[in-house]
Amino acid sequence: MTDTNDSSARTGSSRRRFLALGGTTAATALAGCGSLFGGDNASGSDGGSGSDGGDGATGQQGTNVEIPSLSAFRGSGTLVEGRPAPGGTSIQDLPDLSGSLNLYIGGGEGGIYFQFVEMLQEIYPDFEVFASSAASSSLAQTVVEEVNAGSPQADVFWSIDASSLGFVADNDAYEPFPDDVVSPVPEGFRGSDNAWVGVAGRARSVPYNTNQLSESDIPDKVADFPDTDALRGTMGWAPTYGAFKSFVTAMRLLRGREAARQWLVSMREAGTEQYPNEFVVSNQVADGALNAGFANHYYALRVQNQRPNAPIDLAFTEGDAGALVNVAGALRIQGTQKADLVNNFVRHLLSAEAQEFFTTVSFAYPMISGVEPAGGLPTVDQLNPPDIDLSELSDLEPTLQLMREANVLG
Amino acid sequence: MKVRERVAAVRTRATDDEDSAVGRGLTLLSAAVAAALVAPLGWLIVDVFGLGSRALSLTVAPQTLQVLVRSVALVGAVTAGSVVVGVPLAVLTVQGGLPFRRFWTVVAALPLAIPSYLGAFAAVSAFGPRGALADTLAPLGIDQVPTIYGFTGAAIVLTLYTYPYVFLTTRASLLSLDASLVEAARTLNASRWEAFRRVTLPQILPGITAGALLVALYTLSDFGTPNIMRVEVFTQFIYARYNAFMREYAALLSLELFAVTAVVLALESRTGADDSGAYGSSGNRGAFDLDLGLWRFPATLLPALVGAVAILLPIAIFGMWFLRSGPGYASGSMAFSWSYGLNSVYVALLAAGGAVLVAVPIGLRSATSESRLASLADRAPYVGYAAPGIVLAIALVSFSLDVLPALYKTIPLLVFAYVVRFMPQAIGSIRTSRLQVDQGLVEAARVLGRSRMGTFRSVTLPLVVPGIATGAALVFLTTMKELPATLLLRPLRFDTLVTYIWRVQEAGLYGAAAVPALVLVVVSGLSMAVILAQEGRGD
């Protein structure tokens, strides 16, 4: 809730309305009536959803729908101030959402993404989402199993990484999206056959302590890290974290198994410290306990946003696994009865407001060209990610094997 | 029929069981229930077939065996540690004449209310490199604290949060111990130690082994703690493979884990087989006091130390998270709702009720029958207890989708999972309390003309009620703390305290985990009160 309180916001009447709605949600949640969404107040309107004619309508807003101003979709903090207005399709120009949707959403970052879903429910009184959260890979297997058993439970799968989307796609448990739904997103961040579409990017990066190092100390190639004296014995990583395994998988696909194994061994022998997750790694870098680390980019931004004076910045390698850009993305589950609603929902996830939200609240990379990344980061085009099919990241078995051989516990 | 013959006939039957026909029915019932509980796990075998010929080579791969040995070593260390900590604490709080005995009893039992993974988080936060302890010591010029990570750290943390199983079961045995036997031994010039070794110990041994078995199986199935402490054990091995889309491999490893469980159970039935001591005489004629004299004051240091490390430390760490967490980016779905607490309590109550319904016939029957089927029925459910939550959840997802799709992701299936997983705790405590029912009383009631059912109702049942209540409270408690099965099997839109804690911690919002963690500890603490109140009846 604090994110709607920033002083830089341009307050308008719709914003006030949104705040009021937000307050209602919080009060309902605290009173313990509903569960996640305080959605009890909307439950009476289910029957009316058909008469609104929401599904499939073209840009017509119902009378009871008011879209909050942009500032309501923005996070708060130093990284967010002074941003330009986002380009792209506004929610204003999308058909209303109405009806109920069952959503599987990956754990972790998915918790932050889900806040946007809650905002959608505030905006559209006739729209309700029932969500279930677990690890993305676990949900992916559940989706496949449910589809195989002929009883899919959810309509949409919103995974926080592409390997899980690739797994569902490989097992034919999806229904392709129409071209116009996925077209705002660059091709590299979509599944083949439009099986899935990225909604938020997650770049591998090297957070470093600006008191100890300057950007030029960080090599352009991740392969050079073990031999860089400034980094020896003072880096941190989180090998149990899924994003790290995807990174190793990418390295294996790009440079071969033996090279990936050897790199892990060299880094380990150089004294790289293991941490439980990459947020901790980033915090340790900010504290000066580490000179640098391996982490998804948004953890460092989160640290910066909480501690504006923390001496932490990000470096990116070029054209190798260290510059991998993975995505959180959405997939329409085969057998859903609500194809139109799902498509419309995903359009909302790719709207200017949603992308601004993901960019300024979870500090993800935006997936549409009209929205700038937060914190002065290079855009995805300026980054130099490796040429890799993200779906292939689901081939994890050889990766775990080589990590084990390198004695880097996965 | 002459009176003597009648008495003899009754005696034979009563010693065997209240009634052989009822007993046989009960045996079949418990065997059927046990089978129904374990059957879903059989679905894993179906998965394993998918591996084909790879299965064998994966089973005996050096890496698998290496992890296996490490897991078994951890189980051994934690079980031994729990006995070393739990038994003296039980003896001290029952017989030691400690000042504020009630208080120290609660303190010693309370770590059970704290999920071990939260304890591990706290330990890592406090003692890890750059943790709270290191920060505190840094100004004093101490810049190195010994690392908490690794096998030893995991063993210590697990011991701290599982020894209460041994503590509670040992206490229960001590409380129903016939003090007059100890007094008799002392009168016959046995030293205090000798009386303890020769009279007390044999009587409380079944209690100790019951607790140790729970500790061993908990350790074998725990995932969170070894994961946080960076020790690769079997559960983590399984979990990593499951999350890497290697389901069949995970299923294979799960079956191996069950094999280990079977070995543990076999070992336990060896050591625990001699229940004769517990049959003896037990009327609970007042707790015997060890009379420690002034030593009772330093003796309080033991519960005080354990309490400080296992209870105060995590609470302090949660508090620190709570205060330290800046706004950063904020809440929405991450906002805490009291309904999570209500959901937790709701499913935990259902699980406790279900577990008791199932455990009563099994526990009573296995305590009084020598038959193989009955002891198998008693043992089989322990397989569920040793099944890591994630494995059980995987099996139940497959099973329900294939067999009972209507139940998939419903509360009944979730509760079923809890019952499968935690019922053995209820069986254990019911069985132990049944073992301590004086057969003489049962025989007397029968000789005096009570019917079989009447005897059961008026003699046996009242004496085992504390065991049933303790079992129910244990199931309630562990259900409150259970994470992986809850995550996979809960209905859409159903969050509990632990799933909420999991979500916010995954998102790196440690501060948000503080309140639900404290709520969890308080609610679980209340269920500890039930357990202790049941014992209080014997005081």
PDB file of C-alpha atoms in Angstrom, chain B residues 292-482:
ATOM      1  CA  LEU B 292      18.377 -33.308  43.824  1.00  0.00           C
ATOM      2  CA  GLY B 293      18.852 -30.977  46.754  1.00  0.00           C
ATOM      3  CA  LEU B 294      20.562 -27.756  45.813  1.00  0.00           C
ATOM      4  CA  TRP B 295      21.546 -29.249  42.472  1.00  0.00           C
ATOM      5  CA  ARG B 296      18.057 -28.527  41.300  1.00  0.00           C
ATOM      6  CA  PHE B 297      18.991 -24.881  40.780  1.00  0.00           C
ATOM      7  CA  PRO B 298      21.905 -25.432  38.382  1.00  0.00           C
ATOM      8  CA  ALA B 299      19.808 -28.158  36.777  1.00  0.00           C
ATOM      9  CA  THR B 300      17.366 -25.494  35.569  1.00  0.00           C
ATOM     10  CA  LEU B 301      20.152 -24.236  33.347  1.00  0.00           C
ATOM     11  CA  LEU B 302      19.479 -27.092  30.944  1.00  0.00           C
ATOM     12  CA  PRO B 303      15.876 -26.173  30.077  1.00  0.00           C
ATOM     13  CA  ALA B 304      16.811 -22.494  30.268  1.00  0.00           C
ATOM     14  CA  LEU B 305      19.604 -22.899  27.759  1.00  0.00           C
ATOM     15  CA  VAL B 306      17.546 -24.988  25.369  1.00  0.00           C
ATOM     16  CA  GLY B 307      14.658 -22.546  25.663  1.00  0.00           C
ATOM     17  CA  ALA B 308      16.861 -19.549  24.978  1.00  0.00           C
ATOM     18  CA  VAL B 309      18.394 -21.031  21.854  1.00  0.00           C
ATOM     19  CA  ALA B 310      15.325 -22.788  20.454  1.00  0.00           C
ATOM     20  CA  ILE B 311      12.594 -20.293  21.366  1.00  0.00           C
ATOM     21  CA  LEU B 312      13.903 -16.847  22.256  1.00  0.00           C
ATOM     22  CA  LEU B 313      16.387 -16.710  19.432  1.00  0.00           C
ATOM     23  CA  PRO B 314      13.909 -17.229  16.567  1.00  0.00           C
ATOM     24  CA  ILE B 315      11.436 -14.869  18.197  1.00  0.00           C
ATOM     25  CA  ALA B 316      14.148 -12.231  18.447  1.00  0.00           C
ATOM     26  CA  ILE B 317      15.086 -12.789  14.818  1.00  0.00           C
ATOM     27  CA  PHE B 318      11.461 -12.555  13.620  1.00  0.00           C
ATOM     28  CA  GLY B 319      11.160  -9.354  15.626  1.00  0.00           C
ATOM     29  CA  MET B 320      14.285  -8.011  14.013  1.00  0.00           C
ATOM     30  CA  TRP B 321      12.977  -8.807  10.531  1.00  0.00           C
ATOM     31  CA  PHE B 322       9.738  -7.140  11.420  1.00  0.00           C
ATOM     32  CA  LEU B 323      11.393  -3.922  12.535  1.00  0.00           C
ATOM     33  CA  ARG B 324      14.108  -3.837   9.939  1.00  0.00           C
ATOM     34  CA  SER B 325      12.092  -4.447   6.792  1.00  0.00           C
ATOM     35  CA  GLY B 326      11.714  -1.163   4.992  1.00  0.00           C
ATOM     36  CA  PRO B 327       8.692  -0.443   2.841  1.00  0.00           C
ATOM     37  CA  GLY B 328      10.593  -1.028  -0.403  1.00  0.00           C
ATOM     38  CA  TYR B 329       7.797  -2.079  -2.622  1.00  0.00           C
ATOM     39  CA  ALA B 330       4.599  -3.032  -1.050  1.00  0.00           C
ATOM     40  CA  SER B 331       2.054  -5.433  -0.188  1.00  0.00           C
ATOM     41  CA  GLY B 332      -1.254  -6.044  -1.932  1.00  0.00           C
ATOM     42  CA  SER B 333      -1.554  -9.816  -2.050  1.00  0.00           C
ATOM     43  CA  MET B 334       1.424  -9.892   0.251  1.00  0.00           C
ATOM     44  CA  ALA B 335      -0.619  -8.260   2.992  1.00  0.00           C
ATOM     45  CA  PHE B 336      -1.231 -10.571   5.889  1.00  0.00           C
ATOM     46  CA  SER B 337      -4.770 -11.692   6.521  1.00  0.00           C
ATOM     47  CA  TRP B 338      -6.034 -13.339   9.680  1.00  0.00           C
ATOM     48  CA  SER B 339      -8.024 -15.691   7.499  1.00  0.00           C
ATOM     49  CA  TYR B 340      -4.753 -17.541   6.826  1.00  0.00           C
ATOM     50  CA  GLY B 341      -4.604 -18.337  10.524  1.00  0.00           C
ATOM     51  CA  LEU B 342      -8.220 -19.503  10.524  1.00  0.00           C
ATOM     52  CA  ASN B 343      -7.560 -21.696   7.481  1.00  0.00           C
ATOM     53  CA  SER B 344      -4.564 -23.253   9.197  1.00  0.00           C
ATOM     54  CA  VAL B 345      -6.516 -24.007  12.326  1.00  0.00           C
ATOM     55  CA  TYR B 346      -9.461 -25.331  10.328  1.00  0.00           C
ATOM     56  CA  VAL B 347      -7.518 -27.930   8.341  1.00  0.00           C
ATOM     57  CA  ALA B 348      -5.382 -28.806  11.348  1.00  0.00           C
ATOM     58  CA  LEU B 349      -8.495 -29.558  13.412  1.00  0.00           C
ATOM     59  CA  LEU B 350      -9.931 -31.700  10.629  1.00  0.00           C
ATOM     60  CA  ALA B 351      -6.634 -33.543  10.319  1.00  0.00           C
ATOM     61  CA  ALA B 352      -6.456 -34.131  14.057  1.00  0.00           C
ATOM     62  CA  GLY B 353     -10.010 -35.482  14.110  1.00  0.00           C
ATOM     63  CA  GLY B 354      -9.451 -37.708  11.102  1.00  0.00           C
ATOM     64  CA  ALA B 355      -6.171 -38.999  12.435  1.00  0.00           C
ATOM     65  CA  VAL B 356      -7.710 -39.978  15.754  1.00  0.00           C
ATOM     66  CA  LEU B 357     -10.575 -41.811  14.087  1.00  0.00           C
ATOM     67  CA  VAL B 358      -8.104 -43.889  12.155  1.00  0.00           C
ATOM     68  CA  ALA B 359      -5.452 -44.219  14.806  1.00  0.00           C
ATOM     69  CA  VAL B 360      -7.628 -45.462  17.644  1.00  0.00           C
ATOM     70  CA  PRO B 361      -8.359 -48.902  16.187  1.00  0.00           C
ATOM     71  CA  ILE B 362      -4.825 -49.320  14.903  1.00  0.00           C
ATOM     72  CA  GLY B 363      -3.156 -48.118  18.070  1.00  0.00           C
ATOM     73  CA  LEU B 364      -5.329 -50.150  20.427  1.00  0.00           C
ATOM     74  CA  ARG B 365      -5.069 -53.257  18.368  1.00  0.00           C
ATOM     75  CA  SER B 366      -1.337 -53.178  17.878  1.00  0.00           C
ATOM     76  CA  ALA B 367      -0.792 -52.655  21.598  1.00  0.00           C
ATOM     77  CA  THR B 368      -2.651 -55.782  22.541  1.00  0.00           C
ATOM     78  CA  SER B 369      -2.140 -58.167  19.690  1.00  0.00           C
ATOM     79  CA  GLU B 370       0.785 -60.324  18.872  1.00  0.00           C
ATOM     80  CA  SER B 371      -0.478 -60.990  15.379  1.00  0.00           C
ATOM     81  CA  ARG B 372       1.740 -60.091  12.466  1.00  0.00           C
ATOM     82  CA  LEU B 373      -1.080 -58.448  10.605  1.00  0.00           C
ATOM     83  CA  ALA B 374      -1.760 -56.125  13.523  1.00  0.00           C
ATOM     84  CA  SER B 375       1.839 -55.136  13.887  1.00  0.00           C
ATOM     85  CA  LEU B 376       2.091 -54.640  10.147  1.00  0.00           C
ATOM     86  CA  ALA B 377      -0.990 -52.437  10.290  1.00  0.00           C
ATOM     87  CA  ASP B 378       0.693 -50.506  13.049  1.00  0.00           C
ATOM     88  CA  ARG B 379       3.892 -50.126  11.086  1.00  0.00           C
ATOM     89  CA  ALA B 380       2.595 -49.446   7.594  1.00  0.00           C
ATOM     90  CA  PRO B 381       1.317 -45.954   8.322  1.00  0.00           C
ATOM     91  CA  TYR B 382       4.812 -44.882   9.364  1.00  0.00           C
ATOM     92  CA  VAL B 383       5.698 -45.051   5.700  1.00  0.00           C
ATOM     93  CA  GLY B 384       3.425 -42.074   5.222  1.00  0.00           C
ATOM     94  CA  TYR B 385       5.113 -40.252   8.053  1.00  0.00           C
ATOM     95  CA  ALA B 386       8.497 -40.745   6.464  1.00  0.00           C
ATOM     96  CA  ALA B 387       7.245 -39.653   3.072  1.00  0.00           C
ATOM     97  CA  PRO B 388       8.491 -36.131   2.518  1.00  0.00           C
ATOM     98  CA  GLY B 389       5.529 -33.815   2.055  1.00  0.00           C
ATOM     99  CA  ILE B 390       6.535 -33.143  -1.518  1.00  0.00           C
ATOM    100  CA  VAL B 391       6.651 -36.847  -2.355  1.00  0.00           C
ATOM    101  CA  LEU B 392       3.306 -37.518  -0.774  1.00  0.00           C
ATOM    102  CA  ALA B 393       1.855 -34.545  -2.605  1.00  0.00           C
ATOM    103  CA  ILE B 394       3.217 -35.732  -5.938  1.00  0.00           C
ATOM    104  CA  ALA B 395       1.773 -39.176  -5.364  1.00  0.00           C
ATOM    105  CA  LEU B 396      -1.589 -37.793  -4.296  1.00  0.00           C
ATOM    106  CA  VAL B 397      -1.814 -35.454  -7.272  1.00  0.00           C
ATOM    107  CA  SER B 398      -1.318 -38.400  -9.638  1.00  0.00           C
ATOM    108  CA  PHE B 399      -3.518 -40.688  -7.628  1.00  0.00           C
ATOM    109  CA  SER B 400      -6.435 -38.304  -7.320  1.00  0.00           C
ATOM    110  CA  LEU B 401      -6.285 -37.198 -10.936  1.00  0.00           C
ATOM    111  CA  ASP B 402      -6.283 -40.783 -12.130  1.00  0.00           C
ATOM    112  CA  VAL B 403      -8.686 -42.272  -9.635  1.00  0.00           C
ATOM    113  CA  LEU B 404     -10.770 -39.602  -7.934  1.00  0.00           C
ATOM    114  CA  PRO B 405     -10.678 -36.401  -9.979  1.00  0.00           C
ATOM    115  CA  ALA B 406     -13.617 -34.993  -8.016  1.00  0.00           C
ATOM    116  CA  LEU B 407     -11.439 -34.886  -4.918  1.00  0.00           C
ATOM    117  CA  TYR B 408      -8.492 -33.200  -6.569  1.00  0.00           C
ATOM    118  CA  LYS B 409      -7.543 -29.928  -4.876  1.00  0.00           C
ATOM    119  CA  THR B 410     -10.261 -30.162  -2.290  1.00  0.00           C
ATOM    120  CA  ILE B 411     -10.103 -29.890   1.477  1.00  0.00           C
ATOM    121  CA  PRO B 412     -10.919 -33.606   1.947  1.00  0.00           C
ATOM    122  CA  LEU B 413      -7.909 -34.627  -0.114  1.00  0.00           C
ATOM    123  CA  LEU B 414      -5.701 -32.152   1.710  1.00  0.00           C
ATOM    124  CA  VAL B 415      -6.885 -33.510   5.039  1.00  0.00           C
ATOM    125  CA  PHE B 416      -6.352 -37.046   3.782  1.00  0.00           C
ATOM    126  CA  ALA B 417      -2.755 -36.105   3.029  1.00  0.00           C
ATOM    127  CA  TYR B 418      -2.298 -34.779   6.528  1.00  0.00           C
ATOM    128  CA  VAL B 419      -3.829 -37.891   8.035  1.00  0.00           C
ATOM    129  CA  VAL B 420      -1.548 -40.149   5.991  1.00  0.00           C
ATOM    130  CA  ARG B 421       1.438 -38.115   6.951  1.00  0.00           C
ATOM    131  CA  PHE B 422       0.884 -37.459  10.627  1.00  0.00           C
ATOM    132  CA  MET B 423      -1.368 -40.171  11.966  1.00  0.00           C
ATOM    133  CA  PRO B 424       1.536 -42.317  13.172  1.00  0.00           C
ATOM    134  CA  GLN B 425       2.109 -39.743  15.892  1.00  0.00           C
ATOM    135  CA  ALA B 426      -1.379 -40.455  17.159  1.00  0.00           C
ATOM    136  CA  ILE B 427      -0.919 -44.203  16.795  1.00  0.00           C
ATOM    137  CA  GLY B 428       2.291 -43.972  18.792  1.00  0.00           C
ATOM    138  CA  SER B 429       0.803 -42.111  21.717  1.00  0.00           C
ATOM    139  CA  ILE B 430      -2.411 -44.169  21.776  1.00  0.00           C
ATOM    140  CA  ARG B 431      -0.423 -47.365  21.615  1.00  0.00           C
ATOM    141  CA  THR B 432       1.889 -46.268  24.409  1.00  0.00           C
ATOM    142  CA  SER B 433      -0.988 -45.310  26.672  1.00  0.00           C
ATOM    143  CA  ARG B 434      -2.769 -48.583  25.895  1.00  0.00           C
ATOM    144  CA  LEU B 435       0.378 -50.511  26.760  1.00  0.00           C
ATOM    145  CA  GLN B 436       0.339 -48.931  30.161  1.00  0.00           C
ATOM    146  CA  VAL B 437      -3.211 -49.915  30.972  1.00  0.00           C
ATOM    147  CA  ASP B 438      -2.935 -52.434  33.765  1.00  0.00           C
ATOM    148  CA  GLN B 439      -4.209 -55.719  32.357  1.00  0.00           C
ATOM    149  CA  GLY B 440      -5.195 -56.683  35.907  1.00  0.00           C
ATOM    150  CA  LEU B 441      -7.845 -53.989  35.838  1.00  0.00           C
ATOM    151  CA  VAL B 442      -9.256 -55.308  32.582  1.00  0.00           C
ATOM    152  CA  GLU B 443      -9.288 -58.833  33.914  1.00  0.00           C
ATOM    153  CA  ALA B 444     -10.937 -57.723  37.137  1.00  0.00           C
ATOM    154  CA  ALA B 445     -13.717 -55.976  35.271  1.00  0.00           C
ATOM    155  CA  ARG B 446     -14.327 -59.052  33.151  1.00  0.00           C
ATOM    156  CA  VAL B 447     -14.324 -61.360  36.177  1.00  0.00           C
ATOM    157  CA  LEU B 448     -16.788 -59.053  37.852  1.00  0.00           C
ATOM    158  CA  GLY B 449     -19.148 -59.603  34.950  1.00  0.00           C
ATOM    159  CA  ARG B 450     -18.654 -56.584  32.731  1.00  0.00           C
ATOM    160  CA  SER B 451     -19.228 -57.257  29.057  1.00  0.00           C
ATOM    161  CA  ARG B 452     -16.361 -56.887  26.640  1.00  0.00           C
ATOM    162  CA  MET B 453     -17.532 -53.564  25.338  1.00  0.00           C
ATOM    163  CA  GLY B 454     -18.465 -52.469  28.830  1.00  0.00           C
ATOM    164  CA  THR B 455     -14.970 -53.222  30.053  1.00  0.00           C
ATOM    165  CA  PHE B 456     -13.523 -51.308  27.180  1.00  0.00           C
ATOM    166  CA  ARG B 457     -15.765 -48.335  27.832  1.00  0.00           C
ATOM    167  CA  SER B 458     -15.437 -48.161  31.569  1.00  0.00           C
ATOM    168  CA  VAL B 459     -11.830 -49.280  32.059  1.00  0.00           C
ATOM    169  CA  THR B 460      -9.682 -49.126  28.984  1.00  0.00           C
ATOM    170  CA  LEU B 461     -11.033 -46.037  27.273  1.00  0.00           C
ATOM    171  CA  PRO B 462     -10.744 -43.594  30.184  1.00  0.00           C
ATOM    172  CA  LEU B 463      -7.156 -44.710  30.663  1.00  0.00           C
ATOM    173  CA  VAL B 464      -6.206 -44.158  27.025  1.00  0.00           C
ATOM    174  CA  VAL B 465      -8.013 -40.830  26.603  1.00  0.00           C
ATOM    175  CA  PRO B 466      -4.890 -38.855  27.518  1.00  0.00           C
ATOM    176  CA  GLY B 467      -3.013 -40.750  24.825  1.00  0.00           C
ATOM    177  CA  ILE B 468      -5.723 -39.959  22.284  1.00  0.00           C
ATOM    178  CA  ALA B 469      -5.719 -36.284  23.222  1.00  0.00           C
ATOM    179  CA  THR B 470      -1.948 -36.118  23.007  1.00  0.00           C
ATOM    180  CA  GLY B 471      -2.031 -37.815  19.632  1.00  0.00           C
ATOM    181  CA  ALA B 472      -4.667 -35.418  18.336  1.00  0.00           C
ATOM    182  CA  ALA B 473      -2.693 -32.423  19.569  1.00  0.00           C
ATOM    183  CA  LEU B 474       0.485 -33.704  17.940  1.00  0.00           C
ATOM    184  CA  VAL B 475      -1.303 -34.130  14.618  1.00  0.00           C
ATOM    185  CA  PHE B 476      -2.819 -30.663  14.957  1.00  0.00           C
ATOM    186  CA  LEU B 477       0.575 -29.200  15.688  1.00  0.00           C
ATOM    187  CA  THR B 478       2.417 -30.836  12.832  1.00  0.00           C
ATOM    188  CA  THR B 479      -0.387 -30.043  10.388  1.00  0.00           C
ATOM    189  CA  MET B 480      -0.125 -26.382  11.304  1.00  0.00           C
ATOM    190  CA  LYS B 481       3.542 -26.494  10.334  1.00  0.00           C
ATOM    191  CA  GLU B 482       3.330 -28.632   7.189  1.00  0.00           C
TER     192      GLU B 482
END
